[in-house]
Amino acid sequence: MRKVTPMEAESFDWFVGRSAFKLPGLFVPRFWKPTLIQASTSEPAVLNAVLALSTIHKSETIDDRYTNRHMLANLGQFMLLHYGKAMKQLQPDISTSDQSTIRVTIISCVVFVYIEFLRGRIQAGLTHLHYGLKLIQELPSPNHDSRLIDADHDVPLLDWAIEPLLRLYLQAMLLGQLSEPLHPAYSGVAYIDLPTAFASPLQSRCYLDLLLARVLYLFNSPPLNNPPQPLTKTVRHYSEAQRIQLQLRIWLSASNATMANVGKRATLRDRITYTSQLNFCAMATIMAAYLTRPSEMTYDAYTPGFLAMLERSIGLYKMSHVPGLKSAVLGIKAEFKSEPVIDIGWLPGLYFIAVRCRVPRIRHHAIALIRSSVHKEGMWHAELTACIAAEVARVEEIVFYSHVKLQSDFELTDLPDIGELREPTLPEWCRIQDLRVRLPGDPTGSATLTYRRNMSEHGALVVEHRVYDLRGKQWTTGLD
């Protein structure tokens, strides 16, 4: 490796001392330490990618009220220089089938996704993610008869490759940004024996992530306006959804047993992790139930589940005000600026409540909690997530609840009581179907919602588009 410059050394030290701990969120997976750091010391492309990531992270966290523009411009130029170098250094090796070269390319590709998500260039990040998922196909598959999770080491086999890509895959699928399934070798978790208790929170999360990935693939297909699916495929999806529901129940039992074993030794961080996982499990369970009864009215049967998710989210909100953990949940670093994380936290669960639960008091409380956040969770930006969720609620409720005053003066920490949940049920014709979101290509671009809905109680389904301009902060009706 060449000798680094003083600015490069400073940037790398920032990465090791801060980025590698702050960006991952509550968990610091082995991809960050030691995989990424070790690769940085031997692979020029990875080093340059890490320097670019470290620099953009630093620029996101400094108080630009007291930083001159020249310094910020220098950081931007430094980031672009090393980002460009990293991509150029990978070019000669892109077509190779050598396993070690594929490893380096995947590691670099993951860092490229992180860089673009932090820059707000979501579509560019998704392009890198597509390529990373494609590269996974080039890796040797684990034995289908063996456990995908190593019980002795608490981590997935081939964790250096699949773990970060799996988490990015979940981010994208939770907003419907991808259409391809995860590598078949890893979607088989629906058919393996789960343990009766987990060795660690990381092992628990790995199993849940793989189950959630499969549910999301089934949930997000077929795309809007596709022709009806063949009966054999529908039956297969129904059968798999039922199997995943069973696996989720087993996972929940094992997770509860794990926390019971930990008992009073559980730290506040353990409780936050456990609570977050319960919300993702609940979300996956409701999605799987929808797959067995694909109707927007199906969600009404899971109002208790949505309410439980909201209660846990309120608990996370309360826990977030404990010193040292506020940034892990809400992303608040100081009064002036938020500090981003690259992994998903509580935003996807709140968004799911807001767009799928049609009880006004519950869904609007979820939107209010999203608005209490000021941070980024990878491709999930709190402000934009709140705007999208609020627009979905507005479109659905504007006609039916036009003569009803919906409560909006609740406290964020107060769970709704029974009386607040008794609004008339939103009829099926008011509910949008096949919601699709296209995120902006850059921080000043636009987000587009595409969905189907009935224009009146007896009207035909029509496709509508709503476009949100990030610069002007307003919604307009899009064109076909």
XYZ file of C-alpha atoms in Angstrom:
480
model
C 0.000 0.000 0.000
C 1.182 3.522 -0.768
C 1.964 6.041 1.912
C -1.102 8.073 2.890
C -1.247 11.849 3.108
C -1.952 13.647 6.410
C -5.546 14.392 5.327
C -6.076 10.749 4.342
C -4.677 9.602 7.693
C -7.005 12.003 9.510
C -9.967 10.751 7.496
C -9.118 7.106 8.178
C -8.732 7.812 11.896
C -12.181 9.441 11.849
C -13.585 6.312 10.249
C -12.002 3.936 12.772
C -12.770 6.104 15.782
C -16.229 7.365 14.871
C -17.836 6.240 11.600
C -17.362 2.525 12.276
C -19.222 2.935 15.579
C -21.814 5.589 14.735
C -22.961 4.742 11.209
C -24.071 1.128 11.863
C -26.573 2.218 14.534
C -27.273 -0.046 17.518
C -25.333 -2.976 16.077
C -21.719 -2.868 14.938
C -21.575 -5.930 12.639
C -18.350 -7.711 11.830
C -18.508 -6.200 8.347
C -17.499 -2.866 9.879
C -14.985 -4.270 12.332
C -12.852 -6.101 11.362
C -13.769 -6.865 7.711
C -13.907 -3.332 6.339
C -10.949 -2.027 8.319
C -8.767 -5.015 7.416
C -9.664 -4.721 3.731
C -8.786 -1.015 3.849
C -5.203 -1.833 4.819
C -4.609 -4.135 1.846
C -6.962 -3.087 -0.963
C -6.575 0.401 -2.518
C -10.156 0.453 -3.834
C -11.593 -0.315 -0.402
C -9.340 2.258 1.268
C -10.437 4.987 -1.129
C -14.085 4.027 -0.673
C -13.687 4.166 3.110
C -11.984 7.567 2.922
C -14.878 8.890 0.842
C -17.442 7.452 3.277
C -15.598 8.828 6.293
C -15.442 12.286 4.733
C -19.123 12.501 3.875
C -19.990 11.246 7.353
C -17.802 13.952 8.873
C -19.412 16.634 6.710
C -22.851 15.417 7.862
C -21.970 15.781 11.529
C -20.108 19.088 11.775
C -22.016 22.258 12.626
C -21.996 24.171 9.345
C -23.166 27.305 11.153
C -19.621 27.722 12.427
C -17.704 26.114 9.569
C -16.554 28.197 6.629
C -17.666 27.240 3.140
C -14.080 26.733 2.023
C -13.622 23.891 4.510
C -16.884 22.226 3.442
C -15.875 22.577 -0.217
C -12.519 20.939 0.524
C -14.254 18.033 2.226
C -16.560 17.640 -0.775
C -13.662 17.645 -3.229
C -11.724 15.157 -1.097
C -14.745 12.835 -0.972
C -15.327 12.957 -4.744
C -11.630 12.417 -5.465
C -11.410 9.218 -3.443
C -14.843 7.984 -4.508
C -13.750 8.315 -8.133
C -10.435 6.597 -7.426
C -12.196 3.650 -5.784
C -14.497 3.095 -8.751
C -11.638 3.452 -11.232
C -9.497 0.931 -9.345
C -12.291 -1.642 -9.512
C -12.869 -1.319 -13.260
C -10.169 -3.774 -14.460
C -11.450 -6.511 -12.112
C -15.197 -6.249 -12.673
C -15.390 -9.114 -15.188
C -13.208 -11.546 -13.247
C -14.551 -14.674 -11.543
C -11.766 -14.850 -8.962
C -13.345 -15.233 -5.504
C -10.966 -12.860 -3.724
C -11.567 -10.182 -6.358
C -15.330 -10.638 -6.080
C -14.966 -10.212 -2.324
C -13.160 -6.888 -2.735
C -15.731 -5.705 -5.278
C -18.651 -6.591 -2.994
C -17.078 -4.797 -0.037
C -16.462 -1.705 -2.167
C -19.950 -1.901 -3.642
C -21.531 -1.925 -0.179
C -19.532 1.163 0.794
C -20.627 2.858 -2.454
C -24.260 2.275 -1.458
C -23.591 3.827 1.948
C -21.963 6.850 0.303
C -24.850 7.481 -2.084
C -27.506 7.054 0.598
C -25.720 9.584 2.809
C -25.505 11.970 -0.151
C -29.244 11.618 -0.722
C -28.662 10.068 -4.161
C -30.984 7.127 -3.570
C -31.291 5.912 -7.159
C -27.504 5.829 -7.577
C -27.267 3.867 -4.334
C -29.861 1.393 -5.589
C -27.828 0.878 -8.769
C -24.816 -0.132 -6.667
C -27.062 -2.362 -4.550
C -28.410 -4.128 -7.661
C -24.853 -4.861 -8.702
C -23.864 -6.111 -5.247
C -26.819 -8.501 -5.155
C -25.843 -9.751 -8.604
C -22.296 -10.430 -7.396
C -23.640 -12.610 -4.578
C -24.715 -15.044 -7.305
C -21.025 -15.571 -8.089
C -20.233 -16.794 -4.579
C -20.395 -20.478 -3.616
C -23.722 -21.293 -1.980
C -23.851 -22.695 1.546
C -24.984 -26.296 1.943
C -28.775 -26.333 1.834
C -28.815 -29.070 4.489
C -26.824 -26.992 6.970
C -27.945 -24.132 9.145
C -27.591 -20.755 7.532
C -26.702 -19.357 10.935
C -23.628 -20.674 12.724
C -24.837 -21.422 16.255
C -21.315 -21.333 17.659
C -20.448 -17.917 16.288
C -23.912 -16.287 16.239
C -23.469 -14.956 12.708
C -24.557 -15.936 9.202
C -22.274 -18.065 7.113
C -20.470 -15.883 4.574
C -21.416 -13.006 6.875
C -18.897 -10.627 5.353
C -20.879 -10.691 2.108
C -24.494 -11.393 2.936
C -24.912 -9.436 6.179
C -24.487 -5.858 4.875
C -26.232 -6.612 1.581
C -29.121 -8.252 3.422
C -29.631 -5.179 5.582
C -29.523 -2.926 2.512
C -31.892 -5.288 0.707
C -34.375 -4.961 3.577
C -34.117 -1.163 3.486
C -34.973 -1.098 -0.188
C -37.689 -3.761 -0.067
C -39.475 -2.080 2.847
C -40.122 0.837 0.478
C -40.653 -1.393 -2.563
C -37.501 -0.179 -4.322
C -36.376 -3.617 -5.573
C -38.130 -6.451 -7.372
C -35.629 -9.315 -7.321
C -35.604 -12.045 -4.653
C -32.672 -12.604 -2.371
C -30.196 -15.285 -3.441
C -32.069 -18.656 -3.240
C -29.449 -20.027 -0.855
C -30.593 -17.535 1.775
C -34.352 -17.532 1.226
C -34.461 -21.137 2.466
C -34.598 -19.941 6.070
C -38.376 -20.441 5.908
C -37.726 -24.181 5.821
C -35.002 -24.723 8.421
C -35.299 -25.530 12.114
C -35.041 -22.464 14.314
C -33.437 -22.764 17.763
C -35.562 -22.672 20.909
C -33.480 -19.727 22.124
C -30.893 -17.513 20.477
C -27.267 -17.203 21.509
C -27.260 -13.426 21.061
C -29.345 -10.498 19.783
C -27.283 -10.613 16.578
C -28.205 -14.236 15.926
C -31.854 -13.407 16.618
C -31.733 -10.537 14.146
C -30.076 -12.644 11.448
C -32.895 -15.198 11.471
C -35.542 -12.479 11.497
C -33.863 -10.574 8.666
C -33.911 -13.631 6.418
C -37.580 -14.302 7.174
C -38.471 -10.656 6.592
C -36.562 -10.618 3.301
C -38.648 -13.489 1.954
C -41.927 -11.966 3.138
C -41.041 -8.656 1.511
C -40.266 -10.277 -1.822
C -43.652 -12.020 -1.843
C -45.386 -8.880 -0.552
C -43.910 -6.625 -3.239
C -44.825 -8.827 -6.204
C -46.496 -8.662 -8.633
C -45.808 -5.016 -9.541
C -48.604 -2.545 -10.175
C -50.786 -3.348 -13.204
C -49.173 -6.725 -13.873
C -51.551 -9.322 -15.346
C -53.107 -11.805 -12.884
C -50.652 -14.416 -11.645
C -50.984 -18.098 -12.612
C -52.923 -20.164 -10.082
C -49.893 -22.362 -9.350
C -47.828 -19.317 -8.385
C -50.644 -17.927 -6.225
C -50.984 -21.246 -4.389
C -47.212 -21.448 -3.918
C -47.092 -17.944 -2.437
C -50.041 -18.757 -0.159
C -48.351 -21.922 1.067
C -45.040 -20.172 1.657
C -46.732 -17.302 3.492
C -48.351 -19.808 5.846
C -44.999 -21.477 6.456
C -43.369 -18.128 7.185
C -46.158 -17.295 9.647
C -45.283 -20.488 11.525
C -41.575 -19.650 11.470
C -42.296 -16.158 12.781
C -44.230 -17.630 15.708
C -41.286 -19.925 16.464
C -38.900 -16.976 16.158
C -41.011 -14.934 18.583
C -41.036 -17.761 21.116
C -37.250 -18.152 20.836
C -36.718 -14.398 21.141
C -38.895 -14.207 24.253
C -36.998 -17.158 25.736
C -33.710 -15.412 25.013
C -34.756 -12.244 26.834
C -36.109 -14.308 29.731
C -32.717 -16.006 30.014
C -30.967 -12.645 30.041
C -33.371 -11.343 32.683
C -32.090 -8.544 34.871
C -28.735 -8.588 33.089
C -30.355 -6.968 30.035
C -28.934 -3.542 29.292
C -30.967 -0.631 27.977
C -29.385 -1.245 24.581
C -30.532 -4.893 24.781
C -34.089 -3.762 25.506
C -34.080 -1.318 22.594
C -32.789 -4.053 20.288
C -35.406 -6.533 21.516
C -38.228 -3.999 21.179
C -37.165 -3.068 17.646
C -37.039 -6.722 16.615
C -40.531 -7.329 17.999
C -41.844 -4.556 15.761
C -40.170 -6.024 12.681
C -41.582 -9.442 13.583
C -45.077 -7.962 13.949
C -44.724 -6.195 10.607
C -43.618 -9.420 8.880
C -46.489 -11.315 10.502
C -49.082 -8.831 9.238
C -47.558 -8.891 5.739
C -47.648 -12.691 5.696
C -51.290 -12.614 6.807
C -52.099 -10.213 3.970
C -50.517 -12.667 1.518
C -52.974 -15.351 2.621
C -55.903 -12.913 2.297
C -54.850 -10.198 -0.182
C -57.345 -7.437 0.591
C -56.824 -4.020 2.134
C -59.581 -4.930 4.606
C -57.372 -7.721 5.989
C -55.382 -5.144 7.936
C -58.408 -4.302 10.097
C -58.125 -7.702 11.798
C -54.642 -6.707 12.966
C -55.525 -3.457 14.722
C -54.311 -4.970 18.038
C -51.003 -5.758 16.316
C -50.676 -2.199 15.010
C -51.522 -0.850 18.459
C -48.852 -3.079 20.021
C -46.321 -1.803 17.461
C -47.279 1.771 18.335
C -46.950 1.059 22.062
C -43.468 -0.365 21.550
C -42.532 2.642 19.414
C -43.680 4.967 22.184
C -41.475 2.922 24.501
C -38.537 3.451 22.146
C -39.302 7.168 22.081
C -39.190 7.270 25.882
C -35.998 5.197 26.046
C -34.400 7.467 23.462
C -34.350 10.289 25.971
C -31.889 8.408 28.148
C -28.489 10.144 27.762
C -26.293 8.430 25.195
C -29.118 6.636 23.374
C -31.045 9.532 21.851
C -29.042 9.428 18.628
C -29.487 5.661 18.324
C -33.280 6.005 18.056
C -34.114 9.551 16.975
C -30.782 10.412 15.396
C -30.368 13.600 17.427
C -26.728 14.522 17.962
C -27.231 18.070 19.179
C -29.657 20.928 18.769
C -28.223 22.016 15.452
C -27.905 18.860 13.381
C -28.770 15.172 13.184
C -26.243 12.399 12.838
C -27.160 9.801 10.211
C -27.019 6.037 10.587
C -26.756 3.635 7.687
C -29.024 0.926 9.095
C -32.786 0.883 9.530
C -34.233 1.571 12.969
C -37.749 2.537 13.964
C -38.808 4.447 10.812
C -39.956 1.438 8.695
C -42.239 0.134 11.448
C -43.865 3.525 11.974
C -44.261 3.982 8.218
C -45.915 0.565 7.946
C -48.412 1.513 10.660
C -49.143 4.830 8.937
C -49.892 3.401 5.484
C -51.493 0.046 6.418
C -53.470 0.743 9.616
C -56.699 2.615 8.850
C -57.548 3.575 12.432
C -56.979 7.367 12.321
C -55.753 7.785 15.900
C -53.138 5.034 15.494
C -51.891 6.003 12.039
C -51.598 9.718 12.837
C -49.754 8.968 16.064
C -47.259 6.943 14.000
C -46.827 9.883 11.608
C -46.259 12.232 14.558
C -43.544 9.930 15.905
C -41.846 9.894 12.501
C -41.901 13.697 12.524
C -40.233 13.681 15.940
C -37.171 12.187 14.235
C -34.725 14.381 12.370
C -32.320 11.825 10.995
C -31.570 9.448 8.140
C -31.668 5.678 8.418
C -29.833 4.775 5.244
C -32.239 5.508 2.396
C -34.998 6.312 4.896
C -35.087 10.063 5.553
C -37.415 10.934 8.428
C -38.805 14.134 6.891
C -39.603 12.541 3.522
C -40.973 9.388 5.169
C -43.380 11.514 7.205
C -44.468 13.448 4.085
C -45.201 10.242 2.171
C -47.093 8.640 5.055
C -49.144 11.793 5.657
C -50.053 12.064 1.967
C -51.243 8.454 1.851
C -53.430 9.108 4.903
C -54.763 12.350 3.399
C -55.721 10.732 0.079
C -57.560 7.918 1.845
C -59.326 9.989 4.499
C -60.175 13.244 2.736
C -63.644 12.172 1.574
C -64.869 9.721 4.197
C -63.727 11.713 7.224
C -64.533 15.140 5.767
C -67.248 15.743 8.390
C -65.353 14.121 11.267
C -62.875 16.018 13.433
C -59.945 13.649 13.827
C -57.974 14.018 17.041
C -54.562 15.589 16.602
C -53.772 17.084 20.018
C -52.489 13.896 21.662
C -49.177 13.627 23.498
C -46.511 11.526 21.784
C -46.056 9.469 24.945
C -49.772 8.719 25.467
C -51.118 5.460 24.048
C -54.622 5.824 22.540
C -57.464 4.683 24.786
C -60.393 2.592 23.596
C -62.633 5.603 23.058
C -60.135 7.152 20.648
C -60.209 4.076 18.409
C -63.941 4.170 17.672
C -63.981 6.250 14.515
C -66.074 4.767 11.672
C -64.177 2.136 9.684
C -62.669 3.445 6.461
C -64.523 1.595 3.654
C -62.635 -0.430 1.089
C -63.361 1.925 -1.795
C -61.500 4.735 0.014
C -58.353 2.675 0.481
C -55.529 2.884 -1.995
C -54.119 -0.327 -3.419
C -50.740 -1.383 -4.826
C -48.870 1.579 -3.367
C -45.504 2.108 -5.053
C -42.921 4.726 -4.085
C -40.133 6.048 -6.279
C -37.595 7.890 -4.180
C -35.735 10.972 -5.455
C -32.494 10.728 -7.370
C -30.915 13.586 -5.412
C -31.721 15.824 -2.415
C -33.477 18.412 -4.594
C -35.408 15.964 -6.767
C -38.889 14.533 -6.347
C -40.558 11.453 -4.909
C -43.462 9.815 -6.726
C -46.338 7.782 -5.315
C -48.208 5.485 -7.689
C -51.293 3.599 -6.567
C -54.774 2.471 -7.551
C -57.981 3.663 -5.942
C -61.693 4.123 -6.551
C -62.760 7.667 -7.309
C -66.177 6.991 -5.737
C -68.020 4.228 -3.923
C -69.127 2.561 -7.152
C -66.375 3.859 -9.418
C -63.766 1.825 -11.243
C -60.194 1.511 -10.030
C -57.897 4.116 -11.552
C -54.151 4.624 -11.351
C -53.006 7.885 -9.764
C -49.621 9.533 -9.338
C -48.664 12.046 -6.677
C -45.332 13.858 -6.939
C -43.538 15.504 -4.017
C -41.043 18.239 -4.856
C -38.304 18.239 -2.217
C -37.208 21.752 -3.070
C -40.675 23.321 -2.981
C -41.990 20.916 -0.308
C -45.350 20.425 -1.996
C -47.408 17.679 -3.629
C -48.792 17.816 -7.161
C -50.717 15.389 -9.328
C -48.455 13.503 -11.722
C -49.155 12.355 -15.255
C -49.154 8.865 -16.757
